[in-house]
XYZ file of C-alpha atoms in Angstrom:
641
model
C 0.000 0.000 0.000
C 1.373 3.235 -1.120
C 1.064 6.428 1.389
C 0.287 9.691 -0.033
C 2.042 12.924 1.110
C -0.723 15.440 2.033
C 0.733 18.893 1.028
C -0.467 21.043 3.583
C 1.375 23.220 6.084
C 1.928 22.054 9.476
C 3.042 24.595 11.888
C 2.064 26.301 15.206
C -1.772 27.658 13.564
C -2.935 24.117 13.181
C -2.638 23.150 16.448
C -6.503 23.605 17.523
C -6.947 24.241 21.291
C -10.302 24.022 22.501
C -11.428 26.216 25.433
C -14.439 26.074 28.255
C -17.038 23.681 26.640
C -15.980 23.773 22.728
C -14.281 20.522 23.471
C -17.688 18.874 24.439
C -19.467 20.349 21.591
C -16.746 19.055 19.170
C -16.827 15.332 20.764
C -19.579 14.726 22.335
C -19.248 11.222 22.365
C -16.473 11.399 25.043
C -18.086 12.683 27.665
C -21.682 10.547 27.442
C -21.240 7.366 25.390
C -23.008 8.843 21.924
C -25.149 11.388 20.687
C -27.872 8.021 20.147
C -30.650 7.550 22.285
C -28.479 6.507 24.959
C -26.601 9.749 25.323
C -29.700 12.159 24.775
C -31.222 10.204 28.036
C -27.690 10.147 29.930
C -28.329 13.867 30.063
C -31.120 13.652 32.368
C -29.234 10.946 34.315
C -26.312 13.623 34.822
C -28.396 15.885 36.090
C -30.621 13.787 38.465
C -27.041 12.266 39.825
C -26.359 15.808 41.393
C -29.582 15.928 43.367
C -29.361 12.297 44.761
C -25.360 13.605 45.169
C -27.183 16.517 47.391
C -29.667 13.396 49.278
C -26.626 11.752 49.863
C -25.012 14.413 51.624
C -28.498 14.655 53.561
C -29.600 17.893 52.426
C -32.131 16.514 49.727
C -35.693 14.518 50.396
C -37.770 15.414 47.024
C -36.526 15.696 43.587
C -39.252 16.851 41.011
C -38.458 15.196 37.275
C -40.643 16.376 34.285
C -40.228 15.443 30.769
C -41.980 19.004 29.309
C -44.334 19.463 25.979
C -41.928 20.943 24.155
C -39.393 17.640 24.766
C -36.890 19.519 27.320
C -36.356 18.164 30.677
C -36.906 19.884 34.230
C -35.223 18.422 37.082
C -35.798 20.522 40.288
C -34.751 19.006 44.104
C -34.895 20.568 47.655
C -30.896 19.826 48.108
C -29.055 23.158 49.476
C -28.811 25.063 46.088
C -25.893 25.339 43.905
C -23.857 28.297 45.425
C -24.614 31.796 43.877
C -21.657 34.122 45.405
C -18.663 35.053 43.020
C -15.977 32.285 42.853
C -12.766 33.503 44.496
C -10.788 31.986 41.231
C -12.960 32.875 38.269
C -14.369 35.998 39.682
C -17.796 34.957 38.454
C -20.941 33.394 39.785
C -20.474 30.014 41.257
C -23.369 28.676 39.885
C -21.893 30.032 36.266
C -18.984 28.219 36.837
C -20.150 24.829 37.373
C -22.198 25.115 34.756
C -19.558 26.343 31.993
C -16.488 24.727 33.601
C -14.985 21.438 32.849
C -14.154 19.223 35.902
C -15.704 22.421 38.721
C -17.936 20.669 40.957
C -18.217 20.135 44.698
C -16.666 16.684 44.554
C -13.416 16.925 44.154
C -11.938 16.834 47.858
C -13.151 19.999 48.318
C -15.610 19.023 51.249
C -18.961 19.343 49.257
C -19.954 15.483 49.181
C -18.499 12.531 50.757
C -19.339 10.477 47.845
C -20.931 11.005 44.462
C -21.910 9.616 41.276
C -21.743 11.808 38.281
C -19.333 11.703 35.335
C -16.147 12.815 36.664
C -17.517 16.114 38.162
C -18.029 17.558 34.470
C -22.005 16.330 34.465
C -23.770 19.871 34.589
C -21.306 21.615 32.188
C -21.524 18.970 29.484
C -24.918 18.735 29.547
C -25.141 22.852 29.068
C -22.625 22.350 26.289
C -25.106 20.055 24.888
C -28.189 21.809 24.680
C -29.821 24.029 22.672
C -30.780 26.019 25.882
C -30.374 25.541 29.625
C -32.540 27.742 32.370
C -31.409 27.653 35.863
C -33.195 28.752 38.953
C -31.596 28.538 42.200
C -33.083 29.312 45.800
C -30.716 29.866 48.514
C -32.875 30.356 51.818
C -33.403 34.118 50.890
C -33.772 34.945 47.129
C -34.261 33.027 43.736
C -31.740 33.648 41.552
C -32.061 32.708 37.243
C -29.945 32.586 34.548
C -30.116 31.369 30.844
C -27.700 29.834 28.254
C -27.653 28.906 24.885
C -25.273 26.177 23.545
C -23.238 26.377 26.595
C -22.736 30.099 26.652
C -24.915 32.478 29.469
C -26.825 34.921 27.554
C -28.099 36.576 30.726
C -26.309 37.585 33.808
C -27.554 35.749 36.973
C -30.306 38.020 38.327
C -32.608 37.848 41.310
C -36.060 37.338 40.652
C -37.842 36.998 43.779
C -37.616 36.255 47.504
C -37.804 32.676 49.255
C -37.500 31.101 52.491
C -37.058 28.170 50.730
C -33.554 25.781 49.006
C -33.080 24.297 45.741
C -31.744 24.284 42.418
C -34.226 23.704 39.368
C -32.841 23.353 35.794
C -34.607 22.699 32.493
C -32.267 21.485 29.481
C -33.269 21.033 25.937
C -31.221 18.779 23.992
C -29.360 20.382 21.033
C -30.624 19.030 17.571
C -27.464 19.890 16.143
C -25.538 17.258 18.431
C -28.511 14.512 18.493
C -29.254 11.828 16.205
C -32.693 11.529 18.712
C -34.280 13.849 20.139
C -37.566 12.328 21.866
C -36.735 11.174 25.499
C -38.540 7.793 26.354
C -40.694 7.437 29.291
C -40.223 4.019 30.058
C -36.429 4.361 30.005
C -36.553 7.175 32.383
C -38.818 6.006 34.397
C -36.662 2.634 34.792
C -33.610 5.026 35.527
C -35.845 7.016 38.408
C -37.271 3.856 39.959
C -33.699 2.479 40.399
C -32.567 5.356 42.125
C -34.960 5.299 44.781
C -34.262 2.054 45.625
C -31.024 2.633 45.632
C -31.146 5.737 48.085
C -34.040 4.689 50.854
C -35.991 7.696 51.767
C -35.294 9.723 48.514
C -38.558 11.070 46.726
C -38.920 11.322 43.128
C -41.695 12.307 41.379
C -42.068 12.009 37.392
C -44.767 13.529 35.282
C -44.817 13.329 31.722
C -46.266 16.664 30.535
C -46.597 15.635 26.783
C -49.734 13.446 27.245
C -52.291 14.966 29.737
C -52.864 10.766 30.070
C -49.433 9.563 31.593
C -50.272 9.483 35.557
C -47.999 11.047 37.573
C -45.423 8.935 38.867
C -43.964 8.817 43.030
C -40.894 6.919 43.200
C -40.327 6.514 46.884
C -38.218 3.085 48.543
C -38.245 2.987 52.329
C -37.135 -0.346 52.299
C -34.181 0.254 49.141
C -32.483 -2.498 47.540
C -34.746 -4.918 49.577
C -37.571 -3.609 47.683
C -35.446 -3.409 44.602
C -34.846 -7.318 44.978
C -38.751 -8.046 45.723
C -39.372 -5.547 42.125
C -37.174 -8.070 40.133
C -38.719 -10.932 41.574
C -42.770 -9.852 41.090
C -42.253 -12.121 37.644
C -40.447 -15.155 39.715
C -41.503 -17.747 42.536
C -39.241 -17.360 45.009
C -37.749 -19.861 47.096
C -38.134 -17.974 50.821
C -40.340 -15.123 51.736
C -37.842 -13.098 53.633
C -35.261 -11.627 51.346
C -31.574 -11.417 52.730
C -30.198 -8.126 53.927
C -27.280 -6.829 55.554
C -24.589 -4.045 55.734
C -21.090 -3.102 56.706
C -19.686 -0.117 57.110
C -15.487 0.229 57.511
C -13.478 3.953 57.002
C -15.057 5.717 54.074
C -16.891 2.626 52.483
C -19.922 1.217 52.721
C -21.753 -1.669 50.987
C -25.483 -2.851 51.186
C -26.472 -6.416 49.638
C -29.840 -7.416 49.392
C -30.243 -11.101 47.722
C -32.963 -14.003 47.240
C -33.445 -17.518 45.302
C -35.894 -18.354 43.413
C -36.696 -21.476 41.648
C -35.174 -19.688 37.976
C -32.154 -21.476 36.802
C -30.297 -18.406 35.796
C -28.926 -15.859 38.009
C -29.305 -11.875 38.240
C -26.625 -10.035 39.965
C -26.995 -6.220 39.788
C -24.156 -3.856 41.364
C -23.787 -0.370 42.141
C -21.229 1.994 42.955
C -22.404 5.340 44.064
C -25.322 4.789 42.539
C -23.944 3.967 39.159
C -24.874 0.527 37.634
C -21.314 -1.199 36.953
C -22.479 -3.230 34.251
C -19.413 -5.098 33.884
C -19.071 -6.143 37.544
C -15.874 -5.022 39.513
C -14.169 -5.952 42.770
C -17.392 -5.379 44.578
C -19.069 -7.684 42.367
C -16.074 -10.233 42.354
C -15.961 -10.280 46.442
C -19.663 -10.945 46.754
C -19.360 -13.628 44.376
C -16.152 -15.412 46.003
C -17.945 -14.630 49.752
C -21.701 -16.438 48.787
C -19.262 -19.362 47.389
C -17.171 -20.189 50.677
C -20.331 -19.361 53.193
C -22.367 -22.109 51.001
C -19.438 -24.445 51.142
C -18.686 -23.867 54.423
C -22.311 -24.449 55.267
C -23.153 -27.188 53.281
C -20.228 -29.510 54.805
C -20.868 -28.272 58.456
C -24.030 -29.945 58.351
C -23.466 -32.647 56.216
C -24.950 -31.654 52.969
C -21.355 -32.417 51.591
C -19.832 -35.685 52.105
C -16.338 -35.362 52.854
C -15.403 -37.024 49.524
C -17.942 -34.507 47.840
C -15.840 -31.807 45.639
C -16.742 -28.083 46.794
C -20.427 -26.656 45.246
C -18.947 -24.346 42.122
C -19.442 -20.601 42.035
C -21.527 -20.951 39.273
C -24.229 -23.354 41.583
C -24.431 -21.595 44.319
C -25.784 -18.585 42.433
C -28.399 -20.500 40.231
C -31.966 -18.749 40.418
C -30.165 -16.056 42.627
C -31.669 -12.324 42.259
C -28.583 -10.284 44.546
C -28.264 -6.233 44.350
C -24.936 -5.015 45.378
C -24.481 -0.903 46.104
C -21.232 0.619 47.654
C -20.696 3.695 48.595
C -16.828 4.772 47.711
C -15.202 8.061 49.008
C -12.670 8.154 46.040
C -14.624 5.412 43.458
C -12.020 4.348 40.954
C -13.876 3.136 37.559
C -12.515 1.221 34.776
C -13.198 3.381 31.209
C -15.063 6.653 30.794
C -18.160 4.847 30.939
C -18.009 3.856 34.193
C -18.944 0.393 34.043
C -16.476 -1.695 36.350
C -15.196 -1.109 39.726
C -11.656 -0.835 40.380
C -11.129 -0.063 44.025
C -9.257 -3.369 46.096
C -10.365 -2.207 49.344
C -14.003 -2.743 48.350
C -13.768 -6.832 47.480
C -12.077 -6.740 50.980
C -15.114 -5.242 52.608
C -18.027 -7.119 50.401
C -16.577 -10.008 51.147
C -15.942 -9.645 54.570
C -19.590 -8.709 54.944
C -20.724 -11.561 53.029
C -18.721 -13.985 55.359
C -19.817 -12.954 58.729
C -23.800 -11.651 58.100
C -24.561 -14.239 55.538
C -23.373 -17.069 57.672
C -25.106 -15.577 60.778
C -28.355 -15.316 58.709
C -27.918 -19.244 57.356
C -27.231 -20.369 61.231
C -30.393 -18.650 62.667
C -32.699 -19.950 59.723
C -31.989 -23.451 59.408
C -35.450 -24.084 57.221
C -34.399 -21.591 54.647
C -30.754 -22.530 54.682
C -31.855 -25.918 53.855
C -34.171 -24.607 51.054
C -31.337 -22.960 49.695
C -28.991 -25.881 49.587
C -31.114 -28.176 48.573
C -31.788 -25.597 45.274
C -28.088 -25.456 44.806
C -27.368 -29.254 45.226
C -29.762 -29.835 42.725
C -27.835 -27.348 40.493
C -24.819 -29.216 41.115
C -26.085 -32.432 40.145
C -27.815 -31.074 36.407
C -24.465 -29.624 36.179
C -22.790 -33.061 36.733
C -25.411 -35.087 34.012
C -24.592 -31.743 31.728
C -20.875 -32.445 31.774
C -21.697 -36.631 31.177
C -23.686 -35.437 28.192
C -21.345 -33.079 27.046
C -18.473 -36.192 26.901
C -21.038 -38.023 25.560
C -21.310 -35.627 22.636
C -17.372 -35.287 22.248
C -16.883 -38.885 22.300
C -19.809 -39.758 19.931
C -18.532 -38.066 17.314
C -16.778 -34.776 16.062
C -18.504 -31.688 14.993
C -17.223 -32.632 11.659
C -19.360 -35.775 10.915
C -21.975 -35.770 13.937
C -25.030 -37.373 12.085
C -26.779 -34.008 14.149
C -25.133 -31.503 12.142
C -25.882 -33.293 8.997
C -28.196 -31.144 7.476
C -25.439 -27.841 8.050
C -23.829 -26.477 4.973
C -21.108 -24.782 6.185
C -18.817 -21.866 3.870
C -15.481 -22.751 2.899
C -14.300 -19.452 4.817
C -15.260 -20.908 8.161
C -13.482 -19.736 11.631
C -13.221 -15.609 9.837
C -14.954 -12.832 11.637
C -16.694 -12.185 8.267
C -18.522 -15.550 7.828
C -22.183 -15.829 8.359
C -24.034 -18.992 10.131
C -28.020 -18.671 9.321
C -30.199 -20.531 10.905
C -33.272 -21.252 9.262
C -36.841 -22.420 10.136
C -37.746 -25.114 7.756
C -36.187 -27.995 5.588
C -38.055 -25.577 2.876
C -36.625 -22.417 3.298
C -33.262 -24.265 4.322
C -32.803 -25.768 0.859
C -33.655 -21.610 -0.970
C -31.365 -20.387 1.374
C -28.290 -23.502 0.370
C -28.805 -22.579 -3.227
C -29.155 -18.904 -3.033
C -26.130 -18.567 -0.590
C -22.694 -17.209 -0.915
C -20.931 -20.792 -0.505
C -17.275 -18.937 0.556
C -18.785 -16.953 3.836
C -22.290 -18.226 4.361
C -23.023 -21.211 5.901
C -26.902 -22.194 6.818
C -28.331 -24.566 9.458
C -31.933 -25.335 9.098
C -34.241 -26.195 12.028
C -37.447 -28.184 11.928
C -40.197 -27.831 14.699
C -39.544 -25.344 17.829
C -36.591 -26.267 20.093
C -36.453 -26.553 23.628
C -37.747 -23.315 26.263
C -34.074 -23.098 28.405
C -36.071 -20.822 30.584
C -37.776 -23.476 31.915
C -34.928 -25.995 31.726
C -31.640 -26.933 33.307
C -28.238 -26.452 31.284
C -28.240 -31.215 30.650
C -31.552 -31.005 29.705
C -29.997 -28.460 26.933
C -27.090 -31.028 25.798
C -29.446 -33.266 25.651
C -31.853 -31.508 23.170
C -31.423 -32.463 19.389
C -32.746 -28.823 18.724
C -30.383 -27.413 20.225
C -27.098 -29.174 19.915
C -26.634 -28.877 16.601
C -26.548 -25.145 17.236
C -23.920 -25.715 20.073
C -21.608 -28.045 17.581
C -21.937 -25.551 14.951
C -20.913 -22.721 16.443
C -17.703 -24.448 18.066
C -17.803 -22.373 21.544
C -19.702 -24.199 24.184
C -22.338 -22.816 26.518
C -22.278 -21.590 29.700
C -19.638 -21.246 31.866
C -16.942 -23.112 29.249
C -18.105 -20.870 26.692
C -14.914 -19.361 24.888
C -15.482 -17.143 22.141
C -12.445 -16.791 20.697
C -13.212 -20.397 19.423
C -17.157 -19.116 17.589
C -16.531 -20.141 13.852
C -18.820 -17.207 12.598
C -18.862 -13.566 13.266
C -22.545 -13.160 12.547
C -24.916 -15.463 13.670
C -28.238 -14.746 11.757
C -31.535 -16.107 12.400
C -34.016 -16.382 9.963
C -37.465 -16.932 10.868
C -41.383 -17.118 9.242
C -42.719 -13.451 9.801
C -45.694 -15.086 11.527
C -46.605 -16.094 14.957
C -44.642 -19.417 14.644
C -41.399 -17.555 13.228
C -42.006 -15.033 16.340
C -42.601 -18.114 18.891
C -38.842 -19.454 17.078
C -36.744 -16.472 17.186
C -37.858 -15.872 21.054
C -36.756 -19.079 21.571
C -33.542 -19.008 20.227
C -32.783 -15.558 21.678
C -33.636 -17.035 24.703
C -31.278 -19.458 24.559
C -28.454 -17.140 23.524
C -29.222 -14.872 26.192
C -29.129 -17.595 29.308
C -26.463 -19.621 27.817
C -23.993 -17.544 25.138
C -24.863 -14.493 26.526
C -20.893 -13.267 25.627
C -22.467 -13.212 21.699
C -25.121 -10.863 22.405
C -22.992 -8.721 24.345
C -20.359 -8.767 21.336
C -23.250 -7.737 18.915
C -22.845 -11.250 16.822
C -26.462 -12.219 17.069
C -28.473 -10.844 14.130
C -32.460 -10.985 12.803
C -32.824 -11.518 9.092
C -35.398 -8.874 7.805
C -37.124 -10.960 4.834
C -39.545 -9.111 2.761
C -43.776 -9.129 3.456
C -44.613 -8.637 -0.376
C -43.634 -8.435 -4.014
C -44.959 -6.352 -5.812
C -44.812 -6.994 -9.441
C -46.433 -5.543 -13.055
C -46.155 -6.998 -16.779
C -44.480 -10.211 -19.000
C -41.486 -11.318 -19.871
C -39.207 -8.085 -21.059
C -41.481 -5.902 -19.408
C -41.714 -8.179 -16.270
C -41.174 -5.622 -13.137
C -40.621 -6.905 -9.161
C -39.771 -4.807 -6.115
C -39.855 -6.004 -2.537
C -42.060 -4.167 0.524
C -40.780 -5.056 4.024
C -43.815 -2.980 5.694
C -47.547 -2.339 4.720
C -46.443 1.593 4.206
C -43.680 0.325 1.832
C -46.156 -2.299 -0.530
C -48.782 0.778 -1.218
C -45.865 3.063 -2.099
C -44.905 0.583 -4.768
C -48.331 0.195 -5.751
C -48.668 3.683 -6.774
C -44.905 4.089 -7.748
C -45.682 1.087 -10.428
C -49.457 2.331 -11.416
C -51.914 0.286 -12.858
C -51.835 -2.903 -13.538
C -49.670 -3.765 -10.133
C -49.994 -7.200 -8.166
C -49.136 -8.264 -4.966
C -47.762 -11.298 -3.589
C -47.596 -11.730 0.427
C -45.339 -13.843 1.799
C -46.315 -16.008 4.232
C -43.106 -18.067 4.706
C -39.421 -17.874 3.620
C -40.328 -21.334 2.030
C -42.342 -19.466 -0.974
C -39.585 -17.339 -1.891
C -36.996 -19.212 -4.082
C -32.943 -19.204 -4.045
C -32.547 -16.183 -5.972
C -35.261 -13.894 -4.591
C -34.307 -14.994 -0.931
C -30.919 -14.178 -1.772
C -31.439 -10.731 -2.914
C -33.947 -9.767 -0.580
C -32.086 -11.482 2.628
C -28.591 -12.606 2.607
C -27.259 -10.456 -0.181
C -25.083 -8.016 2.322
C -25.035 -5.437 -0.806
C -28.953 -5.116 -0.202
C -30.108 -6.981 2.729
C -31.474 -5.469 5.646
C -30.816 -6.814 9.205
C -31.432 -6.003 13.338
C -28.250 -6.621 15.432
C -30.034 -7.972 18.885
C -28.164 -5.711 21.406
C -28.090 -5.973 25.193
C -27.971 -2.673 27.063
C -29.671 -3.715 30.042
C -29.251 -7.336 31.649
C -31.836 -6.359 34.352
C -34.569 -5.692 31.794
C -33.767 -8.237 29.281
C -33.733 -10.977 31.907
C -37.136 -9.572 33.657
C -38.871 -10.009 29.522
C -37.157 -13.241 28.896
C -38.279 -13.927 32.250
C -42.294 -12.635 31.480
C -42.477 -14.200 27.910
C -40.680 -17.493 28.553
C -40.875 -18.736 31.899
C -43.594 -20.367 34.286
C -46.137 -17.592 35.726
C -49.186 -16.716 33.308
C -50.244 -13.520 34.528
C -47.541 -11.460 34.023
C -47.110 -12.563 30.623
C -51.218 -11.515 30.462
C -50.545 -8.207 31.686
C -47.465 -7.849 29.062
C -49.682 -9.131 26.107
C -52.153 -6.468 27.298
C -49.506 -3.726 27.330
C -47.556 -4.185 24.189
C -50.938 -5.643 22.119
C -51.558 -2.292 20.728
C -47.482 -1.990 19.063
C -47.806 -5.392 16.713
C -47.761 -5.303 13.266
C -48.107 -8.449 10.808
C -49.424 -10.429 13.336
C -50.887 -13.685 11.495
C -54.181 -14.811 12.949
């Protein structure tokens, strides 16, 4: 590859330095995630974290959260007020300068907060950068004081505009459309956000109104009880094992840690932790001492009272947390987190004190409730023993025969470009649709493995009844990375797995099914975004004979009568109602061609959420699925009756 010279000068005037909030404006993405969805909402999440910062520091009880007609945001609280006297450095109003200054805040040793959330102390600046305009209001026990900004920059002077006896800061943000690919905030993912809070800070008051339907109730958020009721929330979909849910503390310097925790008969495990409030999605040393503590009490237990044999290996990790619903929050003086995001824990000190905790008030609670303790074990034992049959199965498999000529995997054509981050595995419903999509295929990077009849529900199943499934296995041995916890996936010989279902209520039942099964047991291949949807088209819509023969594919109802008048008179339409009816070549233009295909990456952004659906749609309890139906009845499209 040849380099070409750009000829350009490069001296001292194009060195670009960015001052106050320019650098925010210029890359946004650094300072919340993206300018998607996600990083329009973290904007209210920014500015929510200061007022539970303010509750924290006791000072707050009630923080007021409206969503406006006009799509801006209002968050207003009862905390102490952000100060309004001129800054002894910047010679300006304080309340200016956290709002226009990078990294000015209250929490940086300065006394303000003994912990805090937040992103780095630069929350209310970036998210002033980042709208189109920002009011503030601010009352300090004797006046109200307001200023407004524009695209980071004050456009008034702070002026008093009346008298109080009261405290508080109130700001309303709207979201620049210059900066956002989305603009509309959602309810449901603010109100998830808001409810998580509260339970996460006992006492704290929130209360959410959506002001752009006159229809939305208003919404109080209020936990007495915190994570315990956060654990009993997570569990309304569940059965669990034992009424009372498990709760205990520990304080030690400048750290604290709550856990609240309780089984249920699910085989798959939630574990949600917190650090000052923040969701560390990808665990940390808080996480990693809970996980190591629950292990040794349970082994500890279990051979104290003869549950374990003394010839009986130790109860894995991995049991002992089987149908297990545990929230984990520490509170951190100086939180250290892993990436900009925030997502993993870093500080030593706290796997030292989780564990600790874990050891001495989990053990006391398992000694003074025998009858649960015993529930418990029992429940794990069980998961020891499916785990046992699951690894006889498993040699069973690998002793049978290869992945190469297992008589299961007969019916997979695979690509000659196998084990290359750009080949394609499809799995198909139907011998039917399985033999269009073998002929229409790329043979070099697309390999397809059709499926007949629906596989088995994992939800409801153990991890051997799952190596024992001929649904399912073939899946397993195609893909080359095991399941569960000796999943590797630097072994998966595809880098897009695609399914490719019926767009009818049997294709629907399928696809939940196997995303079901990816998310309990290959979860690492969601995460990774290699789990894709195949979008085949509704309709063709075709006009004339032989040289004048026209065809054009609709993939929504809007779509097909566009076409219709596009082509004019004389126009038919053909609906699909299976992948089967389409042959090699229109499957393969319409689907699999990657030139003009069109296809959903399944993404996981929230484990808590996706396991409560998964949970709703797939598991044993009928009501809540009822009252989900009922819900979400009114959003389907192409349903099949």
């Amino acid at each position: 590859m040849s380099i070409e010279k750009i000829e350009t000068v490069y001296d001292e005037n194009q060195i670009q330095v960015l001052e106050g909030l320019e650098a925010v404006r210029k890359r946004p993405g650094m300072y919340i995630g993206s300018t998607s969805a996600a990083g329009l909402h973290h904007l209210v999440y920014e500015i929510v974290d200061n007022s539970i910062d303010e509750a924290l520091a006791g000072y707050c009880t009630v923080i007021n959260v409206d969503i406006n007609p006009d799509n801006s945001v209002t968050v207003k609280d009862n905390g102490r007020g952000i100060p309004v006297g001129i800054h002894p450095q910047q010679g300006i109003p304080t309340v200016e300068v956290v709002l226009t200054i990078l990294h000015a805040g209250g929490k940086f040793g300065g006394g303000g907060y003994k912990v805090s959330g937040g992103l780095h102390g630069v929350g209310s600046s970036v998210v002033n950068a980042l709208s189109e305009r920002l009011e503030v209001e601010v009352a300090n026990g004797e006046h109200i004081y307001h200023q407004s900004y524009e695209r980071g920059k004050p456009v008034t002077s702070l002026q008093i505009i009346g008298d109080t006896d009261k405290t508080g800061t109130k700001i309303t943000f709207k979201p620049d459309p210059d900066i956002f690919e989305v603009l509309e905030f959602d309810y449901d993912t603010l109100l998830k956000r808001l409810r998580e809070q509260t339970f996460l800070n006992k006492g704290v008051k929130i209360i959410f109104r959506d002001l752009r339907n006159p229809e939305t109730p208003e919404v109080v958020l209020h936990a007495e009880g915190g994570i315990k009721e956060f654990v009993s929330f997570i569990n309304k979909t569940k059965d669990p094992l034992h009424d009372e849910i498990v709760y205990f503390e520990a304080k030690r310097d400048d750290m604290e840690v709550e856990v609240a925790m309780q089984y249920t008969t699910a085989y798959s495990e939630l574990v949600l932790s917190f650090a000052n409030n923040i969701h560390t999605m990808d665990g940390g040393t808080h996480e990693t001492g809970f996980k190591a503590g629950l292990t040794r009490v349970i082994n500890d237990y279990a051979r104290k009272y003869n549950f374990l044999k003394e010839k009986d290996p130790n109860l894995s990790g991995e049991d002992t947390r089987e149908g297990l619903t545990a929230v984990i929050s520490v509170k951190v003086m100086d939180a250290q987190f892993e990436g900009q995001t925030k997502t993993k824990l870093g500080n030593s000190e706290a796997r030292t004190l989780v564990e600790t905790a874990v050891n001495d008030k989990l053990s006391a609670f398992l000694e003074e409730n025998p009858k649960v303790a015993k529930i418990i074990i029992d429940k794990i034992l069980m998961a020891s023993r499916a785990r046992e049959a699951a690894k006889k199965a498993r040699e069973a498999t690998r002793k049978g025969s290869s992945a190469n000529n297992s008589a299961l995997l007969g019916k997979l054509a695979r690509c000659t470009d196998e084990n290359t981050d750009y080949a394609e595995l499809y799995i198909v419903e139907g011998d039917s649709a399985g033999g269009s999509a073998k002929q229409g295929r790329n043979r070099r990077f697309q390999a397809i493995l059709p499926l007949w009849g629906k596989m088995l529900n994992v939800e409801k199943s153990r991890i051997d009844k799952v190596y024992g499934n001929e649904k399912l296995l073939p899946i397993i041995q195609a893909l080359g990375a095991g399941i569960g916890d000796e999943l590797d996936i630097t072994k998966l010989k595809y880098g897009k797995v695609i399914i490719m279902a019926d767009a009818d209520v049997d294709g629907s039942h399928i696809r939940t099914l196997l995303l079901t099964f990816f998310f309990r047991y290959m979860r690492p291949l969601v995460e990774g975004g290699h789990i894709y949807i195949a979008q085949p088209p509704l309709f063709k819509v075709f006009k004339g004979k032989n040289k004048n023969y026209e065809e054009r594919f609709a993939y929504t109802d809007d779509e097909r009568d566009r076409l219709i008048a596009e082509m004019g008179q004389g126009a038919k339409v053909q609906r699909y109602k299976g992948l089967g009816e389409m042959d090699a070549e229109e499957l393969w233009e319409t689907t699999m061609n990657p030139e003009t295909r069109t296809m959903l990456r399944v993404k996981l952004e929230d484990a808590q959420q996706a396991d409560e659906t998964f949970t709703i749609l797939m598991g044993e309890k009928v009501e809540p699925r009822r009252e989900f139906i009922e819900k979400y009845a009114k959003y389907v499209s192409n349903l099949d009756i």
